GROMACS .gro file of C-alpha atoms in nm:
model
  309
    1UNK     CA    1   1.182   0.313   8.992
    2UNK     CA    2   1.017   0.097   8.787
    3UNK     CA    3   1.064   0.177   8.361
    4UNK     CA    4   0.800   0.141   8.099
    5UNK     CA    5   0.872  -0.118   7.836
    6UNK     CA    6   0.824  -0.058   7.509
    7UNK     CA    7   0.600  -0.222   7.307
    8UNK     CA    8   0.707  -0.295   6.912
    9UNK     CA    9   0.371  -0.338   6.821
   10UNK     CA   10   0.236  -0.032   6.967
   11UNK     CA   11   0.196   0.155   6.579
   12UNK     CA   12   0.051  -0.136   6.398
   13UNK     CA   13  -0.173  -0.147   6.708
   14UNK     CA   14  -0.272   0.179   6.705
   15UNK     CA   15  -0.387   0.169   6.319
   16UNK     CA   16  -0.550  -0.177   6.347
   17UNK     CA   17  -0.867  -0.173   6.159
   18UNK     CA   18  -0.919  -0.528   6.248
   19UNK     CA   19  -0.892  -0.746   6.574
   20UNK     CA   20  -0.637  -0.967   6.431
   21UNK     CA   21  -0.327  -0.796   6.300
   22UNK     CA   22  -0.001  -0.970   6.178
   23UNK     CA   23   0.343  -0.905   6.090
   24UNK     CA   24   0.435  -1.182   5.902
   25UNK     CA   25   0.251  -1.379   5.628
   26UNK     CA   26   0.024  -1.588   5.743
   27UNK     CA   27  -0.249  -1.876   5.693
   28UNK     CA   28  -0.503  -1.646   5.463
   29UNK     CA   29  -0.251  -1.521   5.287
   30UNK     CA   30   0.044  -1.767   5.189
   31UNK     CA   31   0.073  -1.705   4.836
   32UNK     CA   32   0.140  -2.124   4.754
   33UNK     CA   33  -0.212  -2.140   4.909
   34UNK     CA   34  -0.381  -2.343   4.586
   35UNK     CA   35  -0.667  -2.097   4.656
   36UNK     CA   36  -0.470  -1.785   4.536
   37UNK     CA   37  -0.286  -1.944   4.201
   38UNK     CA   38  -0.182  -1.644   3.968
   39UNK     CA   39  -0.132  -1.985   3.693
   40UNK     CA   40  -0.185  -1.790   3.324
   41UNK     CA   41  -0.142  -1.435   3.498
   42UNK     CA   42   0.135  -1.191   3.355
   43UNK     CA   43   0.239  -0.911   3.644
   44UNK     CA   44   0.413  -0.592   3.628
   45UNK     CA   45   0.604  -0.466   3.897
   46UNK     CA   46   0.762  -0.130   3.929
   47UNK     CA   47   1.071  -0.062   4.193
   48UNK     CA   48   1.187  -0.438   4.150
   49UNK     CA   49   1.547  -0.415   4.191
   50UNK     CA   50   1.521  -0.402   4.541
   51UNK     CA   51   1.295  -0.408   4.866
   52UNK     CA   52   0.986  -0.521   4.884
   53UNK     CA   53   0.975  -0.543   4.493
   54UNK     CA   54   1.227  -0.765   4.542
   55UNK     CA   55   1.156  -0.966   4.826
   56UNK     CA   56   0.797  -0.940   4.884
   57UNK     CA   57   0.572  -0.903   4.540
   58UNK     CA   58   0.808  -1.058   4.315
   59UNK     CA   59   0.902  -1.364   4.519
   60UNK     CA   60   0.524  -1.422   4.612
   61UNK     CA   61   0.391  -1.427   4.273
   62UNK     CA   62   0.656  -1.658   4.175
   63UNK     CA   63   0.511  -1.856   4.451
   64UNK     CA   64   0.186  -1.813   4.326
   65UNK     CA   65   0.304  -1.961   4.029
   66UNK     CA   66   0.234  -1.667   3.828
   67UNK     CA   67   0.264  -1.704   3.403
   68UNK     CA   68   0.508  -1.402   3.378
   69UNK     CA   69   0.634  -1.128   3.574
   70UNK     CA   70   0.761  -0.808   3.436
   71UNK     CA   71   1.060  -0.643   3.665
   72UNK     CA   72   1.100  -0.284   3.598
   73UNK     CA   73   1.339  -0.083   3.807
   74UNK     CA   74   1.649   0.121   3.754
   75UNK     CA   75   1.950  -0.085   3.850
   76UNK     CA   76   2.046  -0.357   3.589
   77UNK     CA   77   2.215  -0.576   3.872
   78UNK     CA   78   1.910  -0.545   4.111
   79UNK     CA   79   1.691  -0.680   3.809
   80UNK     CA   80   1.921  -0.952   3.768
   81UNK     CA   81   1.883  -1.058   4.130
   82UNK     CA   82   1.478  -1.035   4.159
   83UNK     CA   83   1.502  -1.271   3.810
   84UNK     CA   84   1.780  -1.490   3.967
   85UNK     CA   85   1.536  -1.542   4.276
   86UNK     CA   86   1.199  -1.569   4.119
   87UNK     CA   87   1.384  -1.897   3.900
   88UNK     CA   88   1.532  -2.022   4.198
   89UNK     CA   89   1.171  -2.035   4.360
   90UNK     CA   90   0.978  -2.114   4.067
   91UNK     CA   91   1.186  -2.195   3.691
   92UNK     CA   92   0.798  -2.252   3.529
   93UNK     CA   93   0.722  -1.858   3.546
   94UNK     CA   94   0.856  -1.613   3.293
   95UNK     CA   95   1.067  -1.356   3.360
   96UNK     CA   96   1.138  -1.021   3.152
   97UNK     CA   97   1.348  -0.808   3.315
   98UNK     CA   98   1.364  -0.422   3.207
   99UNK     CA   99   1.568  -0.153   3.344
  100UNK     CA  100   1.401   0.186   3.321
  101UNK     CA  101   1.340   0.519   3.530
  102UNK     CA  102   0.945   0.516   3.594
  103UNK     CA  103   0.948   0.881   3.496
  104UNK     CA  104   1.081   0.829   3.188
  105UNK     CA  105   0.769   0.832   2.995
  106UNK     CA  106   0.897   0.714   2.669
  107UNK     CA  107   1.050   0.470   2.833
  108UNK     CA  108   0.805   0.324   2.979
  109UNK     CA  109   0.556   0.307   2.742
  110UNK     CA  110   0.797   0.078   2.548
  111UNK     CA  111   0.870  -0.104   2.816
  112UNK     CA  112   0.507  -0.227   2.867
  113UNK     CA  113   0.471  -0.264   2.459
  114UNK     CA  114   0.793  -0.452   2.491
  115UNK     CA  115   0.622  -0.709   2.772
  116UNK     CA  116   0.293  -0.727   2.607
  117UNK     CA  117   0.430  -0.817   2.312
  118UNK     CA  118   0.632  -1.072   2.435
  119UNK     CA  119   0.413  -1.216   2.706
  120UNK     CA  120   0.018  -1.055   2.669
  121UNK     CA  121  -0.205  -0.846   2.828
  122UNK     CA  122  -0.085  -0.813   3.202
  123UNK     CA  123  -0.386  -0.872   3.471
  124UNK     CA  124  -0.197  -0.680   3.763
  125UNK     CA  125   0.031  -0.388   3.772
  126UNK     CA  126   0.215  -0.313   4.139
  127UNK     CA  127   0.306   0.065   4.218
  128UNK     CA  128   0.609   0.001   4.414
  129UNK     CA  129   0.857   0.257   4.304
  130UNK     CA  130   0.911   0.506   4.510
  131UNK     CA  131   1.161   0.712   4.755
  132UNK     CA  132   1.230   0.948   4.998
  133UNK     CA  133   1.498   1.142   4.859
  134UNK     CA  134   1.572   1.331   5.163
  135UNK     CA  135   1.447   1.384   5.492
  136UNK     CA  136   1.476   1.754   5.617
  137UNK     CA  137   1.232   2.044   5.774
  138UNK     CA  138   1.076   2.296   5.517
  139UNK     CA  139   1.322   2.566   5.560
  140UNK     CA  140   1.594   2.312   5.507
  141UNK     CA  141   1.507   2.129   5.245
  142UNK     CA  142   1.623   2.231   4.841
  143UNK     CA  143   1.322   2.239   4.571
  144UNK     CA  144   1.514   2.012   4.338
  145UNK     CA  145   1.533   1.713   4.606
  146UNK     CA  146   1.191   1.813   4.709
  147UNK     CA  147   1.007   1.811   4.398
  148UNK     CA  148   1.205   1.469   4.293
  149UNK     CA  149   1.029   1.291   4.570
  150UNK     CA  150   0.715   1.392   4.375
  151UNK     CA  151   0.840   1.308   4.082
  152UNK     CA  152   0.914   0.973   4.163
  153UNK     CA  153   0.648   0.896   4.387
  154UNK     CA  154   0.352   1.046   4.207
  155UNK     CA  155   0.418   1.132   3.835
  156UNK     CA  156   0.622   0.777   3.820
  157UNK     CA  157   0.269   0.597   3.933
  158UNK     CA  158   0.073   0.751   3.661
  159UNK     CA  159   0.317   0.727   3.392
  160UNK     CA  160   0.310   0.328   3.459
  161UNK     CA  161  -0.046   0.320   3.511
  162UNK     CA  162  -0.170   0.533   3.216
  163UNK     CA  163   0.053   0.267   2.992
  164UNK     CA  164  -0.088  -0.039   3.211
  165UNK     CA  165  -0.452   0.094   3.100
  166UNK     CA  166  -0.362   0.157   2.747
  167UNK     CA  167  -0.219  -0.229   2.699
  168UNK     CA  168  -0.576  -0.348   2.974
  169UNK     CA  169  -0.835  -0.123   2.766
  170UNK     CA  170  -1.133   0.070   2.914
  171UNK     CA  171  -1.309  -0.273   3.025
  172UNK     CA  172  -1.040  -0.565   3.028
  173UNK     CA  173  -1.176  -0.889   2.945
  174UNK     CA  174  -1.001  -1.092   3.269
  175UNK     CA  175  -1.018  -0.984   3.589
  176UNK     CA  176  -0.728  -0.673   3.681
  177UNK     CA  177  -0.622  -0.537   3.979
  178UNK     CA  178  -0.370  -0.212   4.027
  179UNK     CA  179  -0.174  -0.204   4.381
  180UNK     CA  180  -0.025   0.113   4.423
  181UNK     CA  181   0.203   0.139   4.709
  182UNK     CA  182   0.185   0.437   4.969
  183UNK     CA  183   0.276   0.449   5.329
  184UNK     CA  184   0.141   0.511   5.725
  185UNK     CA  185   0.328   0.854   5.634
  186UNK     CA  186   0.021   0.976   5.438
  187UNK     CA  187  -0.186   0.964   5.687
  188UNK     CA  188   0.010   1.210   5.976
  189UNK     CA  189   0.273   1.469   5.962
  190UNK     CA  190   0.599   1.283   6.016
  191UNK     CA  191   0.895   1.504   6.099
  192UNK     CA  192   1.117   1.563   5.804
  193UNK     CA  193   0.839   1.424   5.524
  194UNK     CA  194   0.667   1.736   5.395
  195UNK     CA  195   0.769   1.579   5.030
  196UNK     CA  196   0.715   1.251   5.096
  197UNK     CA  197   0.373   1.244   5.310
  198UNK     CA  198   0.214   1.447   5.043
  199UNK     CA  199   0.376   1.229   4.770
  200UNK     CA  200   0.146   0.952   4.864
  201UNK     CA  201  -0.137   1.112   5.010
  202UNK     CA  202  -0.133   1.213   4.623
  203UNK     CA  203  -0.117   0.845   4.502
  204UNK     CA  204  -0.400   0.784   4.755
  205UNK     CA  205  -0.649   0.992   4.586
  206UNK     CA  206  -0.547   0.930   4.291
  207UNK     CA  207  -0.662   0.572   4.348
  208UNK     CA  208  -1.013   0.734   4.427
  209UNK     CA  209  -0.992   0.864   4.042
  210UNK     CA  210  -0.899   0.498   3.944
  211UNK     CA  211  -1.215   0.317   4.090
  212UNK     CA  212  -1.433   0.553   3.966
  213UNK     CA  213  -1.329   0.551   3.614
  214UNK     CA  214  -1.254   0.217   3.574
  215UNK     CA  215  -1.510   0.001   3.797
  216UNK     CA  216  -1.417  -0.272   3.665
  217UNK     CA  217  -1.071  -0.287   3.762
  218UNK     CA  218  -0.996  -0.345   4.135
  219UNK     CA  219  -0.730  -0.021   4.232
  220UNK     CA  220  -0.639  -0.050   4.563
  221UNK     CA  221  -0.392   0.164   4.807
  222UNK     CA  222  -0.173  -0.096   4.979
  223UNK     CA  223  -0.003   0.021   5.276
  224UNK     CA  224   0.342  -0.242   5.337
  225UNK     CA  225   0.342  -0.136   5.720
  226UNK     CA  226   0.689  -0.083   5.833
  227UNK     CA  227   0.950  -0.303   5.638
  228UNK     CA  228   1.346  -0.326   5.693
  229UNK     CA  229   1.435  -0.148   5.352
  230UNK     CA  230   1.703   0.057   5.272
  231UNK     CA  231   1.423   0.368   5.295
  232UNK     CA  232   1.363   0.278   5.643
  233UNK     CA  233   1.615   0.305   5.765
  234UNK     CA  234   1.693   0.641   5.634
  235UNK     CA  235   1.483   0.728   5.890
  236UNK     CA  236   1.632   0.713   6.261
  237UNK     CA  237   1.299   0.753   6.461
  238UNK     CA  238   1.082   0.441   6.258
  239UNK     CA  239   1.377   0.223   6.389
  240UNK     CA  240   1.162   0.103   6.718
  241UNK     CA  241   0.873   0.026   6.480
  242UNK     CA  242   1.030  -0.178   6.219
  243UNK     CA  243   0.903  -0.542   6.180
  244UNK     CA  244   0.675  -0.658   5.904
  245UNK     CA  245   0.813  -0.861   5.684
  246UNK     CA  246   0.853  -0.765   5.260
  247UNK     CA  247   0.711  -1.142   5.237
  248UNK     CA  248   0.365  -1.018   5.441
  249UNK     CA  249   0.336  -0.721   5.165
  250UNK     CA  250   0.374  -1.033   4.850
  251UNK     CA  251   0.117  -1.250   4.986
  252UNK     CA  252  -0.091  -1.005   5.069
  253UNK     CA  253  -0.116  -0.858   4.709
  254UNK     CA  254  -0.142  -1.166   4.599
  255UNK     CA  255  -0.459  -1.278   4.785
  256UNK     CA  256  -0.585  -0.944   4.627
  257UNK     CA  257  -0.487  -1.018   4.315
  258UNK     CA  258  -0.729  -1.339   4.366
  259UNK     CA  259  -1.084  -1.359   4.353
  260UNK     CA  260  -1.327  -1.045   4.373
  261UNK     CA  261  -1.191  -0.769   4.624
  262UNK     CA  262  -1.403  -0.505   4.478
  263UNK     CA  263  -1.506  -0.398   4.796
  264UNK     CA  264  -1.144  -0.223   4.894
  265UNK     CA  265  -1.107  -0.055   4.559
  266UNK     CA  266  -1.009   0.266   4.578
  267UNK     CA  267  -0.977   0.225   4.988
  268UNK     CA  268  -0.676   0.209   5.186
  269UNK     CA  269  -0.600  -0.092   5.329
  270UNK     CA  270  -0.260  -0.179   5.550
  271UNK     CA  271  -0.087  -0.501   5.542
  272UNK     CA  272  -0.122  -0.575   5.876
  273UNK     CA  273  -0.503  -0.570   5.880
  274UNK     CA  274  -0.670  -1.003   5.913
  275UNK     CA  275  -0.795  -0.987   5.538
  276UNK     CA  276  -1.035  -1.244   5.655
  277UNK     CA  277  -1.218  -1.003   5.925
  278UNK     CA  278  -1.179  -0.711   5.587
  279UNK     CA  279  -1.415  -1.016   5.387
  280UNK     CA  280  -1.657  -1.059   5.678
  281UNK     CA  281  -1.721  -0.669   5.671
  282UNK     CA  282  -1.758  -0.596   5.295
  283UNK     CA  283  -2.058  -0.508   5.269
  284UNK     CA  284  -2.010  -0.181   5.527
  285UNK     CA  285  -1.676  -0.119   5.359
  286UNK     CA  286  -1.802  -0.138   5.026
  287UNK     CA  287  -2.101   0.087   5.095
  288UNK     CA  288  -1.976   0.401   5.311
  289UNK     CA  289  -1.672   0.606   5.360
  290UNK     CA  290  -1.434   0.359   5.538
  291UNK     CA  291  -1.112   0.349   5.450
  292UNK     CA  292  -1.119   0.643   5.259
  293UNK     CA  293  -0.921   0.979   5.300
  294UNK     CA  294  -1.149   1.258   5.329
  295UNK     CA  295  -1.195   1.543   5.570
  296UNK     CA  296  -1.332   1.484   5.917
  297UNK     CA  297  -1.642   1.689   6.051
  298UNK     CA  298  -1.981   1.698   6.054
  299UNK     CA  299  -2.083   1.897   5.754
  300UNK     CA  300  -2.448   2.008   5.580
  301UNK     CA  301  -2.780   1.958   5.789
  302UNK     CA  302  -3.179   2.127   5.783
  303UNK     CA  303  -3.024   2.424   5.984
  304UNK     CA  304  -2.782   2.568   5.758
  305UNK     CA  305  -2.862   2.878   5.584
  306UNK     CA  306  -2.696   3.093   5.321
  307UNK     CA  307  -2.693   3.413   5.321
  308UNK     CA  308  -2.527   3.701   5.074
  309UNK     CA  309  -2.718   3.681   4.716
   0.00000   0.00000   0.00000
């Protein structure tokens, strides 16, 4: 009897948005590309220590040969690693490395007056803290565990991004750009993530509230796909679908750190997609609800009536 094979790809295949779909960086995206230089830009990155803070969107804007980078993240020796990388791959950019708990608001706040006053105004903050404290059914799972996942994941994103906004002002004078991470998980009802599927379903609109009070800033929700990090594997059934690299995330916010990507602010938009396909379709992006979360259903019309006044 013959068996069906598995395919690896089958999930970013079944959420491609464009024809072309990678796992790995590639071509468009390689953040040495001269094209997509961060030279003069200073970053902030949340959730450094580790991961694809680590491996992807520090190490590519180090590649990029970005001015500074600012690692923020709560283990000391994880910093020290992301800074011992990023001057392996690239001694000309700055690093300031600053240990702090992303719901600490106090903290944070004089983390980023810390930075800015030793490096300037940062162009691009990166959302990449967050966790999955545990994975468990309803019934199961304890409030404290579930409401840290929120915590984390959604009150740790606006603590960093009211302070990034406070240091950028209401209309920055460069071009800025805010990447806040979420996750595939938003988008479905995953076994065991009734914390963490809401958690950044949460960030995801609040991304909406980003691009439309502050058009001129590019805020984007930037899905890494499904990356070998500790999280991951937390999770026994994603273990089939693992295989995009943290290095395809890093490029990837890099190329939209680059240029004018207005069209995907406040959209989704998954690491995997061809960002060169994403370019040749801005226009219908930019100008309906693609991309967007929203509910599904044909709503209003010249037949509906109201009745009860």
């Amino acid at each position: 009897m013959a068996t069906l094979e598995f395919d690896p790809d089958c999930a970013v295949k079944e959420i491609a948005f464009t024809r072309k779909n990678y796992r790995d960086v590639y071509p468009a995206v390689d953040p040495t590309r001269p094209e997509l230089s961060q030279e003069g830009k200073v970053i902030f990155i949340t959730g450094a220590s580790r991961g694809i803070g680590q491996l992807g969107f520090a190490v590519s804007f180090a590649r990029a040969n970005a001015a500074a980078l600012v690692l923020l993240g709560r283990s000391s020796e994880g910093l020290t690693e992301t800074e011992r990388l990023v001057n392996e791959i690239n001694p000309s950019t700055k690093v300031l490395s600053i240990p702090v708990d992303v719901t600490d608001e106090a903290g944070m706040n004089k983390a980023f007056e810390t930075a800015v006053e030793k490096l300037g105004v940062p162009q691009v903050l990166i959302n990449n803290a967050g966790q999955l404290v545990k994975l468990d059914t309803i019934v199961n799972t304890d409030v404290e565990s579930w409401w840290k996942t929120q915590e984390i994941n959604v009150k740790g994103t606006f603590i960093a991004t009211k302070a990034f906004l406070k240091h950028v002002g209401e209309v920055p004078s460069a071009p800025t750009t805010i990447i806040n991470v979420i996750s595939t998980a938003s988008q479905g009802v995953p076994p065991g993530m009734s914390s963490y599927s809401p958690s950044k379903l949460a960030v995801s609109k609040f991304t909406q509230f980003l691009a439309m009070e502050h058009p001129t800033i590019t805020s984007v929700n930037l899905d890494p796909g499904v990356v070998a990090t500790n999280m991951a594997h937390s999770v026994p059934w994603l273990a089939p679908f693992i295989g995009d690299t943290p290095e395809l995330s890093g490029g990837t916010a890099v190329w939209l750190a680059t240029g004018d990507r207005s069209f995907l602010s406040g959209k989704y938009f998954n690491v995997c997609w061809n960002v060169e396909e994403l370019e040749s379709r801005k226009e219908e992006i930019k100008s309906g609800r693609l991309l967007t979360f929203t509910l599904n259903g044909k709503f209003g019309g010249p037949d509906v009536t109201v009745e009860g006044k």
